[in-house]
Short mmCIF file of C-alpha atoms and ligand atoms in Angstrom, two decimals:
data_model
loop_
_atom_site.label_atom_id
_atom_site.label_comp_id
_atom_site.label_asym_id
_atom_site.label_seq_id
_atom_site.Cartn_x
_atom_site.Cartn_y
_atom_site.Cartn_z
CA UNK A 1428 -100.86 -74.17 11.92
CA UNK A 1429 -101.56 -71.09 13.29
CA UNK A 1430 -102.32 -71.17 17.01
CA UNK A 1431 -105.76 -69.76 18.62
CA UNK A 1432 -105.46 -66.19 19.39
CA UNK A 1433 -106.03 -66.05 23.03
CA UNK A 1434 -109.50 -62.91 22.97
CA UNK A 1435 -107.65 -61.16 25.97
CA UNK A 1436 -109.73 -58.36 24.86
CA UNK A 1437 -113.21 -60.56 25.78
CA UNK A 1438 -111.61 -60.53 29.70
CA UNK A 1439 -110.89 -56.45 30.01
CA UNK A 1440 -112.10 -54.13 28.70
CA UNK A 1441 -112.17 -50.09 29.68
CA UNK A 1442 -115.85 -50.07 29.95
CA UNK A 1443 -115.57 -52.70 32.41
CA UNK A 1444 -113.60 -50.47 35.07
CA UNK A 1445 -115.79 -47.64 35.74
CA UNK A 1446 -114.30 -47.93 39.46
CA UNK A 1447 -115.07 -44.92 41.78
CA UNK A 1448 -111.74 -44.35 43.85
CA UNK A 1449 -112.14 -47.26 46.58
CA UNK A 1450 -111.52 -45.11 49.52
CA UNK A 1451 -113.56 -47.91 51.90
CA UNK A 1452 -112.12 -51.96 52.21
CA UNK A 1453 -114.32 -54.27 49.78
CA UNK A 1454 -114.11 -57.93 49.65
CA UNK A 1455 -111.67 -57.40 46.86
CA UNK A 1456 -109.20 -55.50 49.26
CA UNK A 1457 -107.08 -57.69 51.69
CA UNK A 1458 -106.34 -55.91 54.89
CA UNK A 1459 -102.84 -56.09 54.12
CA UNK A 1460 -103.34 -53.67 51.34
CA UNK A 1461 -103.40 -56.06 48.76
CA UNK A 1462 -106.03 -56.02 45.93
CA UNK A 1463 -107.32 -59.69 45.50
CA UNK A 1464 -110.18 -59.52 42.43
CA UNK A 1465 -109.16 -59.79 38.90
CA UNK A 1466 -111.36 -59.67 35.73
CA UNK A 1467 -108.34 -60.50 33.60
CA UNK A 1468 -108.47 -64.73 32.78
CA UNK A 1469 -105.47 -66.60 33.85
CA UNK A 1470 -104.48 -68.46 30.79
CA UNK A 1471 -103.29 -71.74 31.80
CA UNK A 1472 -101.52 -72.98 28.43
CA UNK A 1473 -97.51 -72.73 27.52
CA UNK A 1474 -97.30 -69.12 26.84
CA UNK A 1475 -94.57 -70.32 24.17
CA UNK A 1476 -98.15 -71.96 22.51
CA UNK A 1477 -98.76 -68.30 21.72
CA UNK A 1478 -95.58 -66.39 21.82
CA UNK A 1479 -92.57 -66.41 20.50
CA UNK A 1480 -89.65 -65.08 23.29
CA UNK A 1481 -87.05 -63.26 21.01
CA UNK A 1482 -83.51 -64.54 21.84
CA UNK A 1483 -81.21 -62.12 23.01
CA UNK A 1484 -80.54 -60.21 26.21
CA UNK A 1485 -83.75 -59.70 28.51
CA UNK A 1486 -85.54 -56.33 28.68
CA UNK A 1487 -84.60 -55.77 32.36
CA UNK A 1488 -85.06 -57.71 35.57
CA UNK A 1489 -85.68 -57.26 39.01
CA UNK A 1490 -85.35 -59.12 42.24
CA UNK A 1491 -88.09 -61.41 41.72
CA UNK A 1492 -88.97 -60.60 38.00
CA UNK A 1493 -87.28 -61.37 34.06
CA UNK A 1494 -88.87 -59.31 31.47
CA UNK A 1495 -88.24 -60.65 27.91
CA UNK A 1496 -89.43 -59.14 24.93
CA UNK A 1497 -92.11 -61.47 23.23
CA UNK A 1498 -94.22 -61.79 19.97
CA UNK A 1499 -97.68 -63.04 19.44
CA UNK A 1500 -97.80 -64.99 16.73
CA UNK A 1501 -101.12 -64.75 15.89
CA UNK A 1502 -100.99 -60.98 15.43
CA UNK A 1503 -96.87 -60.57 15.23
CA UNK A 1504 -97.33 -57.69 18.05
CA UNK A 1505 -94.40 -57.33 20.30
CA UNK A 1506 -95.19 -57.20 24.14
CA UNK A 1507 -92.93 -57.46 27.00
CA UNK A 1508 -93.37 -60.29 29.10
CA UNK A 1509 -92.79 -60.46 33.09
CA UNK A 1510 -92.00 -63.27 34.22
CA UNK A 1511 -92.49 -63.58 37.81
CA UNK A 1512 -91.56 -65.96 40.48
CA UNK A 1513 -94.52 -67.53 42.46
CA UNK A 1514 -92.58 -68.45 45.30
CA UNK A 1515 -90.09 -65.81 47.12
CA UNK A 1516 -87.91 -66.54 49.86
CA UNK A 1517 -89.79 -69.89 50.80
CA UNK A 1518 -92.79 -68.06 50.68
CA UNK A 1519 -96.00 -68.07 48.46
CA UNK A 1520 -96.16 -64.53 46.43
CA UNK A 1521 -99.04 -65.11 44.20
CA UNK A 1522 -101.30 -62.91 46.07
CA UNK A 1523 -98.79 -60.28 45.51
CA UNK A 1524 -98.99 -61.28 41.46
CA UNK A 1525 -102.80 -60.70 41.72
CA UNK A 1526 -102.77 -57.85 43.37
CA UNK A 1527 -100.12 -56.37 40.65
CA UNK A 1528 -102.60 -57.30 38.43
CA UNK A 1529 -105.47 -55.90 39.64
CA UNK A 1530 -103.95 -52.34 39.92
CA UNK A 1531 -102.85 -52.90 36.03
CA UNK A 1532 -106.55 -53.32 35.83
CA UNK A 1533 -107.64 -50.47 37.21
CA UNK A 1534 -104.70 -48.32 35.49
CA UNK A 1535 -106.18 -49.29 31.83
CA UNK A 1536 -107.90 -45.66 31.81
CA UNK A 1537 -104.88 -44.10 32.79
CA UNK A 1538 -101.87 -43.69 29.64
CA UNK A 1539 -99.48 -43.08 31.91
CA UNK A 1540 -99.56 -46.85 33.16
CA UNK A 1541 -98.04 -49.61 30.96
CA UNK A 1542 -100.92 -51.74 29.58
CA UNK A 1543 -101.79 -54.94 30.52
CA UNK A 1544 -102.61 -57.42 27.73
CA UNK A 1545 -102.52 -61.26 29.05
CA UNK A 1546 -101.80 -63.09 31.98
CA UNK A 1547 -100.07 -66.53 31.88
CA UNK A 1548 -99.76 -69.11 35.07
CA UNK A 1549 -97.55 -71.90 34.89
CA UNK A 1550 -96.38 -74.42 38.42
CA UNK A 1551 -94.22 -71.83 39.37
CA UNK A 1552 -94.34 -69.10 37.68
CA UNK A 1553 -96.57 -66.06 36.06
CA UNK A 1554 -96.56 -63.86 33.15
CA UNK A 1555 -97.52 -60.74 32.48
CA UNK A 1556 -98.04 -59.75 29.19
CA UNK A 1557 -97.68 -55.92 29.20
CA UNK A 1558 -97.37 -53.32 26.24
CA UNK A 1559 -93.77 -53.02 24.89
CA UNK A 1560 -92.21 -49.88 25.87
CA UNK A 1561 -89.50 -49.55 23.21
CA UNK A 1562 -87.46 -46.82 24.34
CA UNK A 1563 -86.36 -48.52 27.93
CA UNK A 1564 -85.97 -46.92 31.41
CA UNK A 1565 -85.45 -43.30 31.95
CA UNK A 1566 -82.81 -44.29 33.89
CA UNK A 1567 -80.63 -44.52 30.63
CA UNK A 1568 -80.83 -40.52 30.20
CA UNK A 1569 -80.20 -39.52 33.89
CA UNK A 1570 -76.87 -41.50 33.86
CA UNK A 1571 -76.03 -40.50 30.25
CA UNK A 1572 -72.27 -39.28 30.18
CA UNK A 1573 -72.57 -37.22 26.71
CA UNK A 1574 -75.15 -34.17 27.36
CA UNK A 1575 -76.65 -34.85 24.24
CA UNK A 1576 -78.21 -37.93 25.25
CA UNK A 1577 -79.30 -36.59 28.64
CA UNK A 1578 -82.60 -34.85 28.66
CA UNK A 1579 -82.97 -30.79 28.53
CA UNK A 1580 -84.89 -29.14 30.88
CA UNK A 1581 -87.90 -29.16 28.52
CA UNK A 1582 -87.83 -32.98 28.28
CA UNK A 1583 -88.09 -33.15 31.63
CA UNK A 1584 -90.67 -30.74 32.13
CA UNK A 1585 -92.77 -32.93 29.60
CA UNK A 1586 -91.78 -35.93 31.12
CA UNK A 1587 -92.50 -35.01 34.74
CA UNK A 1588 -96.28 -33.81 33.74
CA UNK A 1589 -96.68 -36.98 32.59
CA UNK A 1590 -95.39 -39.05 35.45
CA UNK A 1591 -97.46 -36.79 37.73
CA UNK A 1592 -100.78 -37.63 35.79
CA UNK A 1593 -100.08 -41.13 36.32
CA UNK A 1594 -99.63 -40.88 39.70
CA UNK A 1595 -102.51 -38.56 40.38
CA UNK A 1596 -104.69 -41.43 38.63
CA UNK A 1597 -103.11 -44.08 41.03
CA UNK A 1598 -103.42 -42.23 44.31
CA UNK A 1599 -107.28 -40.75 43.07
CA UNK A 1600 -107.58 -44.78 43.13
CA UNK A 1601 -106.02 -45.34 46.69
CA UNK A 1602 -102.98 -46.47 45.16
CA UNK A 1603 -99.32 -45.79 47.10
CA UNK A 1604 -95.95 -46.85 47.51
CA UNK A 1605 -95.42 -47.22 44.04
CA UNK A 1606 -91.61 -47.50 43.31
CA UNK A 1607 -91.22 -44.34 41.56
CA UNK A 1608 -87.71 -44.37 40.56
CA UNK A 1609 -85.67 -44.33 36.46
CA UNK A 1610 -85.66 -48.02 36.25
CA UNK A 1611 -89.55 -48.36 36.65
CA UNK A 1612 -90.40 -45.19 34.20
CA UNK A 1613 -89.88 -46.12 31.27
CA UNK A 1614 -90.28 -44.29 27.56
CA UNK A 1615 -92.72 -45.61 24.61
CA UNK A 1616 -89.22 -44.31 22.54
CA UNK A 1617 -86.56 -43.17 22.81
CA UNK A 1618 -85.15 -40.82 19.74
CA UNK A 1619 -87.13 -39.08 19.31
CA UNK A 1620 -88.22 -38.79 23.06
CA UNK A 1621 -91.80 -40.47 23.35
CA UNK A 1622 -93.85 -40.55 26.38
CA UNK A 1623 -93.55 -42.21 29.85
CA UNK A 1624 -95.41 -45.36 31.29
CA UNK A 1625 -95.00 -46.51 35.11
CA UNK A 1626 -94.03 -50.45 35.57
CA UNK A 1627 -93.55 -52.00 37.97
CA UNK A 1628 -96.53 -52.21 40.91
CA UNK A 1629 -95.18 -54.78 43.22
CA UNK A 1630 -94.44 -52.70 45.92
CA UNK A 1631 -98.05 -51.02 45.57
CA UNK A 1632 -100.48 -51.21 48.28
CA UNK A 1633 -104.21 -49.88 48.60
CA UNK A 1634 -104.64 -47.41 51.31
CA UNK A 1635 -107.55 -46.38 52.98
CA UNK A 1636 -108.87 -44.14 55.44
CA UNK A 1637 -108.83 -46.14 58.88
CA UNK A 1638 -105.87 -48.06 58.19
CA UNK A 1639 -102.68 -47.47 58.16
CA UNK A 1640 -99.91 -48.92 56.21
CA UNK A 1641 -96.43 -49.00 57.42
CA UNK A 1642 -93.32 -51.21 55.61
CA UNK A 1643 -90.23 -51.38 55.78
CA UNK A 1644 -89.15 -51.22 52.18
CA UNK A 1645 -88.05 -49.30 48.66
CA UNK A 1646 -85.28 -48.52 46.98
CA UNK A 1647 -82.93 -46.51 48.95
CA UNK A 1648 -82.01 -43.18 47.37
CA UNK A 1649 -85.85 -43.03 46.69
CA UNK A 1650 -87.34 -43.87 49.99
CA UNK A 1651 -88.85 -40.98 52.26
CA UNK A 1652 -88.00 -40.44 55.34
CA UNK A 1653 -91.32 -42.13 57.26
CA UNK A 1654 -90.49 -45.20 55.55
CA UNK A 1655 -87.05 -45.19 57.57
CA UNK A 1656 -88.78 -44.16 60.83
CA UNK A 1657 -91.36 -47.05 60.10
CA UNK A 1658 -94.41 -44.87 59.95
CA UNK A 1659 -97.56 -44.33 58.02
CA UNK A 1660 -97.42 -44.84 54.35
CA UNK A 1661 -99.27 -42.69 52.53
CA UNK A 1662 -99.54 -40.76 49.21
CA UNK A 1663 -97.08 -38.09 50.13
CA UNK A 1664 -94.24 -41.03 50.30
CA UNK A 1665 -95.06 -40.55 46.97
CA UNK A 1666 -94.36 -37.47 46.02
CA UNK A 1667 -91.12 -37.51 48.14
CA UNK A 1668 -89.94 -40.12 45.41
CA UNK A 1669 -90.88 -37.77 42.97
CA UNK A 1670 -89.20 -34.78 44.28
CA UNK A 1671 -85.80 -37.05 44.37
CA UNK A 1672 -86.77 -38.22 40.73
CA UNK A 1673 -87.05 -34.78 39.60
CA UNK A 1674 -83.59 -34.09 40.94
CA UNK A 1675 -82.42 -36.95 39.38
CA UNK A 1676 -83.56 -36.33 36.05
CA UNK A 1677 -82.85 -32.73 35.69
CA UNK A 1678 -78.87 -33.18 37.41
CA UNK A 1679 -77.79 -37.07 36.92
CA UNK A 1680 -77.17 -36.73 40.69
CA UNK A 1681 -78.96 -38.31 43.22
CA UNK A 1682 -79.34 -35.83 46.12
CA UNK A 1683 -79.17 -38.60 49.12
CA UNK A 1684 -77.23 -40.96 48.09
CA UNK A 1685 -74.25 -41.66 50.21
CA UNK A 1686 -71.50 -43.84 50.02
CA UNK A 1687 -72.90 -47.09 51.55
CA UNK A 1688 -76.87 -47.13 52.87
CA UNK A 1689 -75.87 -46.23 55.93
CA UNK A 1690 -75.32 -42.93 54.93
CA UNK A 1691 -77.95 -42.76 52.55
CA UNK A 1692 -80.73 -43.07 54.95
CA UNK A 1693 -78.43 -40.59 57.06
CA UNK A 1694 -78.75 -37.83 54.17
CA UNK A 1695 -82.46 -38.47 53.92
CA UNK A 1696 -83.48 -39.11 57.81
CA UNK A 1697 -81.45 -35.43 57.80
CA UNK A 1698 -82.95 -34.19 55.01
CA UNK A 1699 -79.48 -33.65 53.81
CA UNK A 1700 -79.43 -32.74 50.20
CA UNK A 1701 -77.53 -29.99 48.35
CA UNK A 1702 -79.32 -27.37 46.34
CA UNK A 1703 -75.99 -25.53 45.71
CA UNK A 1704 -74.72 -28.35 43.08
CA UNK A 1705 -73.02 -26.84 39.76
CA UNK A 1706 -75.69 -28.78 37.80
CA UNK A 1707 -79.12 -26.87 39.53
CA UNK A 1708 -77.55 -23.84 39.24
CA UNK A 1709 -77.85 -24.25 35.63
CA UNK A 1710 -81.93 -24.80 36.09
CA UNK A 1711 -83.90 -21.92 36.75
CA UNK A 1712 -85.74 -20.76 40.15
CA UNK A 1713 -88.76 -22.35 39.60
CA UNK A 1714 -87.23 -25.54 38.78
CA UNK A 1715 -86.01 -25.93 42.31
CA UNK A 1716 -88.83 -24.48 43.77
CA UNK A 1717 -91.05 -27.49 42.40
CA UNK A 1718 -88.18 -29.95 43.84
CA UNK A 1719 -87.92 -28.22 47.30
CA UNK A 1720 -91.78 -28.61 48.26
CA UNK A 1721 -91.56 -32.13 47.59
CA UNK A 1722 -88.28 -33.33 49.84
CA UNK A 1723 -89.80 -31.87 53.14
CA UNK A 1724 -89.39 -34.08 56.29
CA UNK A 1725 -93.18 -33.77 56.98
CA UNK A 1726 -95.23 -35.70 54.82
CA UNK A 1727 -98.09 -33.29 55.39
CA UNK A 1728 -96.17 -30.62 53.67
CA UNK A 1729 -95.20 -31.54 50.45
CA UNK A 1730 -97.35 -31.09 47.37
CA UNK A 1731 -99.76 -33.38 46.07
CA UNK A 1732 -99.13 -34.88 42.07
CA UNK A 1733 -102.37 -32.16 41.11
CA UNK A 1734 -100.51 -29.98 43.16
CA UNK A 1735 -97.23 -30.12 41.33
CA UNK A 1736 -99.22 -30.51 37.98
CA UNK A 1737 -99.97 -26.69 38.89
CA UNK A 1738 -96.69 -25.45 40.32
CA UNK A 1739 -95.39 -22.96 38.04
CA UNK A 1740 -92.38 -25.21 36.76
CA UNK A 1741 -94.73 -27.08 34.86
CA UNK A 1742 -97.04 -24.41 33.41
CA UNK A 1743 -95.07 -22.20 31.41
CA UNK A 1744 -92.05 -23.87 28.61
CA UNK A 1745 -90.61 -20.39 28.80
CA UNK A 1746 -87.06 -19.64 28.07
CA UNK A 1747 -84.62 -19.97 31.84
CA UNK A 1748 -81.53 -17.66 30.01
CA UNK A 1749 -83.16 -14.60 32.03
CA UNK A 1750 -83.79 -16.57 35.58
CA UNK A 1751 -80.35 -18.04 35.42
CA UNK A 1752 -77.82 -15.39 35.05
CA UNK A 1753 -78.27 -14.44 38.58
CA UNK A 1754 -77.56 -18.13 40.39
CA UNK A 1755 -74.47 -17.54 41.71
CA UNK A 1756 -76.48 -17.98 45.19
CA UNK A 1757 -74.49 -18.65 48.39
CA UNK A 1758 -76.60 -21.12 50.40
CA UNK A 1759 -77.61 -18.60 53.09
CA UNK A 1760 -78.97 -16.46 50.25
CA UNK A 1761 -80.72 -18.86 48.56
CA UNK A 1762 -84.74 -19.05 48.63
CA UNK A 1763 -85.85 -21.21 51.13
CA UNK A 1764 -87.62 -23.82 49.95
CA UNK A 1765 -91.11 -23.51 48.69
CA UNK A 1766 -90.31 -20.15 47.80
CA UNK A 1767 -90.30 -18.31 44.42
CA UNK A 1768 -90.87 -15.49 43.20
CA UNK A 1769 -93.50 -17.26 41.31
CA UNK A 1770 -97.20 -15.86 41.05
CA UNK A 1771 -99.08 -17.82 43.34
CA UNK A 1772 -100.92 -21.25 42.16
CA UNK A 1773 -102.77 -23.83 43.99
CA UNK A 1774 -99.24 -25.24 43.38
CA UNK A 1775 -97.18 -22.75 45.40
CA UNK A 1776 -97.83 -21.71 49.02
CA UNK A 1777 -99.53 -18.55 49.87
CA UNK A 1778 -97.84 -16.12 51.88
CA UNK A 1779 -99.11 -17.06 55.44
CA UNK A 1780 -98.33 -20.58 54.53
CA UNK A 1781 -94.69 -19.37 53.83
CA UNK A 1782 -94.27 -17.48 56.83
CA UNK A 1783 -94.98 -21.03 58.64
CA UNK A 1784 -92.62 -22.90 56.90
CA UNK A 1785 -89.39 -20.51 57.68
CA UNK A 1786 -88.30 -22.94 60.96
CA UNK A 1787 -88.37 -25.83 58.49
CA UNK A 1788 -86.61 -23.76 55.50
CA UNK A 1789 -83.81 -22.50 57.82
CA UNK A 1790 -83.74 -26.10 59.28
CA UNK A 1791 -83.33 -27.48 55.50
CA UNK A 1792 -80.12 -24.59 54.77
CA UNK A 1793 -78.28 -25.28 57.33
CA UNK A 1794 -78.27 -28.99 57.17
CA UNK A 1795 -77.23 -28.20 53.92
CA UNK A 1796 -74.63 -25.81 55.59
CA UNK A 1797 -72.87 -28.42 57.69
CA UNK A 1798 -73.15 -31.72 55.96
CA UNK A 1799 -70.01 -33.14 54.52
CA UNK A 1800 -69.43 -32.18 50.67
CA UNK A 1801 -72.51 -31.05 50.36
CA UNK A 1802 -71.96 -27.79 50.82
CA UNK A 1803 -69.97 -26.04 47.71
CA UNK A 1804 -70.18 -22.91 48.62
CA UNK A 1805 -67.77 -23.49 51.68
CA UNK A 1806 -64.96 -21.04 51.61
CA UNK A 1807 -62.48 -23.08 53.08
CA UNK A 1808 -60.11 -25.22 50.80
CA UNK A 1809 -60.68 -28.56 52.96
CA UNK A 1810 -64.27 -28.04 52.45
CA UNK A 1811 -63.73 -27.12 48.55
CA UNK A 1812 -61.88 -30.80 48.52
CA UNK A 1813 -64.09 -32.68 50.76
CA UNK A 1814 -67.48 -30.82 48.61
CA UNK A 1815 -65.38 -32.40 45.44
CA UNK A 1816 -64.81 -35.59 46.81
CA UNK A 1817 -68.33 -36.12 47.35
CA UNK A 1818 -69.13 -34.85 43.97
CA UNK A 1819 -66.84 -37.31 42.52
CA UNK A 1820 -68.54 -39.97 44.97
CA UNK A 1821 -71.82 -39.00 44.22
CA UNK A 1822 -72.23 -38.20 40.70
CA UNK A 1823 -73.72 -41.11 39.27
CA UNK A 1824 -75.72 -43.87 40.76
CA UNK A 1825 -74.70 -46.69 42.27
CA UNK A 1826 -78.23 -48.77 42.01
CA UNK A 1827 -75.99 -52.14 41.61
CA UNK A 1828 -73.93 -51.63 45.03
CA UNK A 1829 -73.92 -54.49 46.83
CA UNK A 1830 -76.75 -54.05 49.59
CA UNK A 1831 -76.66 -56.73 51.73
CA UNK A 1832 -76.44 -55.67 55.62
CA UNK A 1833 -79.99 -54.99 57.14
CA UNK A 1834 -79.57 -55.34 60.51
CA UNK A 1835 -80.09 -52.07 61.22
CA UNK A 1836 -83.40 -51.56 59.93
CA UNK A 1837 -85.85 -54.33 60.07
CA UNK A 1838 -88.38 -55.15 56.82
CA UNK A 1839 -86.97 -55.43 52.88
CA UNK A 1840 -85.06 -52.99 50.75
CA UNK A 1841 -85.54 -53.70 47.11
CA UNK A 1842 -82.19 -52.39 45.04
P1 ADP B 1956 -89.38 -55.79 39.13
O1 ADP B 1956 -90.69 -55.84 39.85
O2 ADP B 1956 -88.64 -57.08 39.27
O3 ADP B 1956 -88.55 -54.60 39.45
P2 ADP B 1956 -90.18 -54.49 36.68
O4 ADP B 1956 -91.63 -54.56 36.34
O5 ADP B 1956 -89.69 -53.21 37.24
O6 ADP B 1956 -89.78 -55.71 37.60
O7 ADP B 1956 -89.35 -54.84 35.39
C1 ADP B 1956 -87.92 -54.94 35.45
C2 ADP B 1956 -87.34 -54.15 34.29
O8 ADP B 1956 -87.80 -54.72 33.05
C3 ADP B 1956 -87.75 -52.68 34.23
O9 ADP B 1956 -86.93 -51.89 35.06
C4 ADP B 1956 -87.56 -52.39 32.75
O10 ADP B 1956 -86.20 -52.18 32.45
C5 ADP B 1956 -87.98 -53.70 32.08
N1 ADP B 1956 -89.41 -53.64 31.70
C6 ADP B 1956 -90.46 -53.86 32.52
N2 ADP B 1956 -91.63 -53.71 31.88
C7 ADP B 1956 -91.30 -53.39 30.61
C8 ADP B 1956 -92.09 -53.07 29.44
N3 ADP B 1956 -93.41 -53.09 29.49
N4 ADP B 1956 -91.43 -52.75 28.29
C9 ADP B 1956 -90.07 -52.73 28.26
N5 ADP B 1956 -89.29 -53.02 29.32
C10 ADP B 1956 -89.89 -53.35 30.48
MG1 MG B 1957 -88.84 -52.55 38.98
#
């Protein structure tokens, strides 16, 4: 017999969320940050009453999460299915669960956002029953070894508008601190290329405008530098994420990371990243441009997601050949950051703002100047070998190091 079809559909709709952004606390929003209404009905049957989990190896997992690819047998649609802990580290997470789901909820609007279909409760564990993204994890492209399966420049160009509309949506909705690294950006398919949704909202929090949010906690090539120095939280953590992302997509290099955390959160507390690597030199001006307004030490200068959504980068698909010829840059000749040659957008600075940021720029060149391997231009041969050492060392990720000593810096690092 064919089982009941569980009317998710009666629980959530779109019409049901016309939600102004929640800029003030409402009994729904726990001072911790955490949203604590949900619309969506907990089903409280054996999920395997109404889908089938496909044998095989799991879709991904996290620290505290299995996702499985599932079908619902009484429409044979595939979904993936989170399976999430309720208890973490001796300690009741649930709220955490809800509030994941309530900022699914309020993402339904938003395409950029994986869709939320069902949720499932059992003793200890829930499900969430979220839209099947078929073509995995960016992640898989930025670490891709044969060039063909890496993404152009166009693909990313595509791909980053469409990250930055989802986060736009989320932080128009008071919604920060969300993750944004390859694993939880994932692609609808992936040949040929389809479009991004953002998983993954654990880490989320609600912000509003008396009060502030600080934690200890991230992913460490991702986090910005007020996360390490334990202050405020806000949307420009964000878009610090993003700026590493877009590094990360366009080079298969990520700019901080070091050889154990230690030095990672040196690189980024230093704001120690290269812009001289053999890989950007291949991208043209405005490419870099986009990335260098985002990883600024200040979280009060870098570019908002509408912001970026205007930069130049991301408004015109023309050809780089004639930009590129001439990046043979040294890194004392190179633009400072911010700067192009760009006509000026909401998304670029204007000249006065420019002339402010110089200390900063010349502060950013020669950090890059003096770190260890990360400057290439170096004429000396010991800093030619120590610059190709770290190449070598920092090439590809490392996201499965072992991560274990936190002494150092109190609160959670999720790797
Ligand atoms: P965690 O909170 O434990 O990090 P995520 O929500 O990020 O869990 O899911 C873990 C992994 O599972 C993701 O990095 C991705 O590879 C995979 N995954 C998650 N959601 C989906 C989905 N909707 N479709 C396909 N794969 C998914
Ligand atoms: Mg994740």
């Amino acid at each position: 017999m064919i089982p009941e079809c569980p009317r998710a559909g009666d629980s959530r709709s779109r019409s049901r969320f016309p939600r102004t952004p929640a800029a003030e606390p409402s009994p729904g929003r726990a001072a911790s940050g955490l949203l604590s209404e949900i619309t969506t009905t907990i089903n409280s049957e054996p999920f395997t009453d109404h889908y089938t989990i496909l044998p095989g190896k799991e879709l991904g997992r996290g620290k505290f999460a299995v996702v499985r690819k599932c079908v619902e047998k009484c429409t044979g649609h595939e979904y993936a299915a989170k399976f999430m802990r309720k208890r973490r580290k001796g300690q009741d997470c649930r709220m955490e669960i809800i509030h994941e789901i309530a900022v699914l909820e309020l993402s339904t609007v938003s395409s950029r956002v994986v869709n939320l279909h069902q949720v499932y409760e059992m003793a200890s564990e829930m499900v969430l029953v979220l839209e099947f993204a078929a073509g995995g994890e960016i992640f898989n492209q930025c670490v891709a070894d044969r060039e063909e399966d890496a993404f152009s420049e166009d693909d990313v160009k595509r791909l980053m508008r469409q990250i930055l509309e989802g986060v736009s949506f989320l932080h128009q909705n008071n919604i920060v601190h969300l993750d944004l690294k390859p694993q939880n950006i994932l692609l609808t398919s992936s040949s040929p290329l389809g479009d991004i949704k953002i998983v993954d909202f654990g880490l989320s929090r609600m912000v509003c405008s008396h009060q502030e949010l600080r934690e200890i906690m991230g992913t460490p090539e991702y986090v910005a530098p007020e996360i390490l120095n334990y202050e405020p939280i806000s949307i420009a953590t964000d878009m610090w994420s993003i700026g590493v992302l877009a590094y990360v997509m366009l080079t298969g290099i990520s700019p901080f990371l070091g050889e154990n955390k230690q030095e990672t959160f040196l690189n980024i507390s230093q704001l120690s990243v290269s812009y001289t690597e053999e890989e950007l030199q291949q991208l043209d001006q405005t490419a870099l441009s986009f990335i260098q307004m985002l990883l600024r030490k200040q979280p009060q200068d870098r570019a908002t997601a509408e912001q970026c959504l205007k930069h130049p980068w991301l408004q015109s698909s023309e050809s780089k050949e004639s930009q590129t010829a001439e990046k043979t840059l040294t890194v004392e000749e190179q633009e400072p950051p911010g700067m192009t040659s760009s006509p000026e957008t909401p998304g670029s600075m204007s000249t006065a703002e420019e002339k402010e940021e110089r200390p900063m720029t010349e502060e950013l060149i020669v950090m890059a100047a003096y770190t260890l391997g990360q400057c290439r231009q170096s004429s000396t041969s010991e800093k030619d070998a120590l610059a190709a050492e770290q190449k070598a060392i920092s090439k590809r990720f490392k996201f499965e190091e072992p991560f274990s000593a936190l002494q150092e810096v109190p609160g959670e690092f999720i790797y």
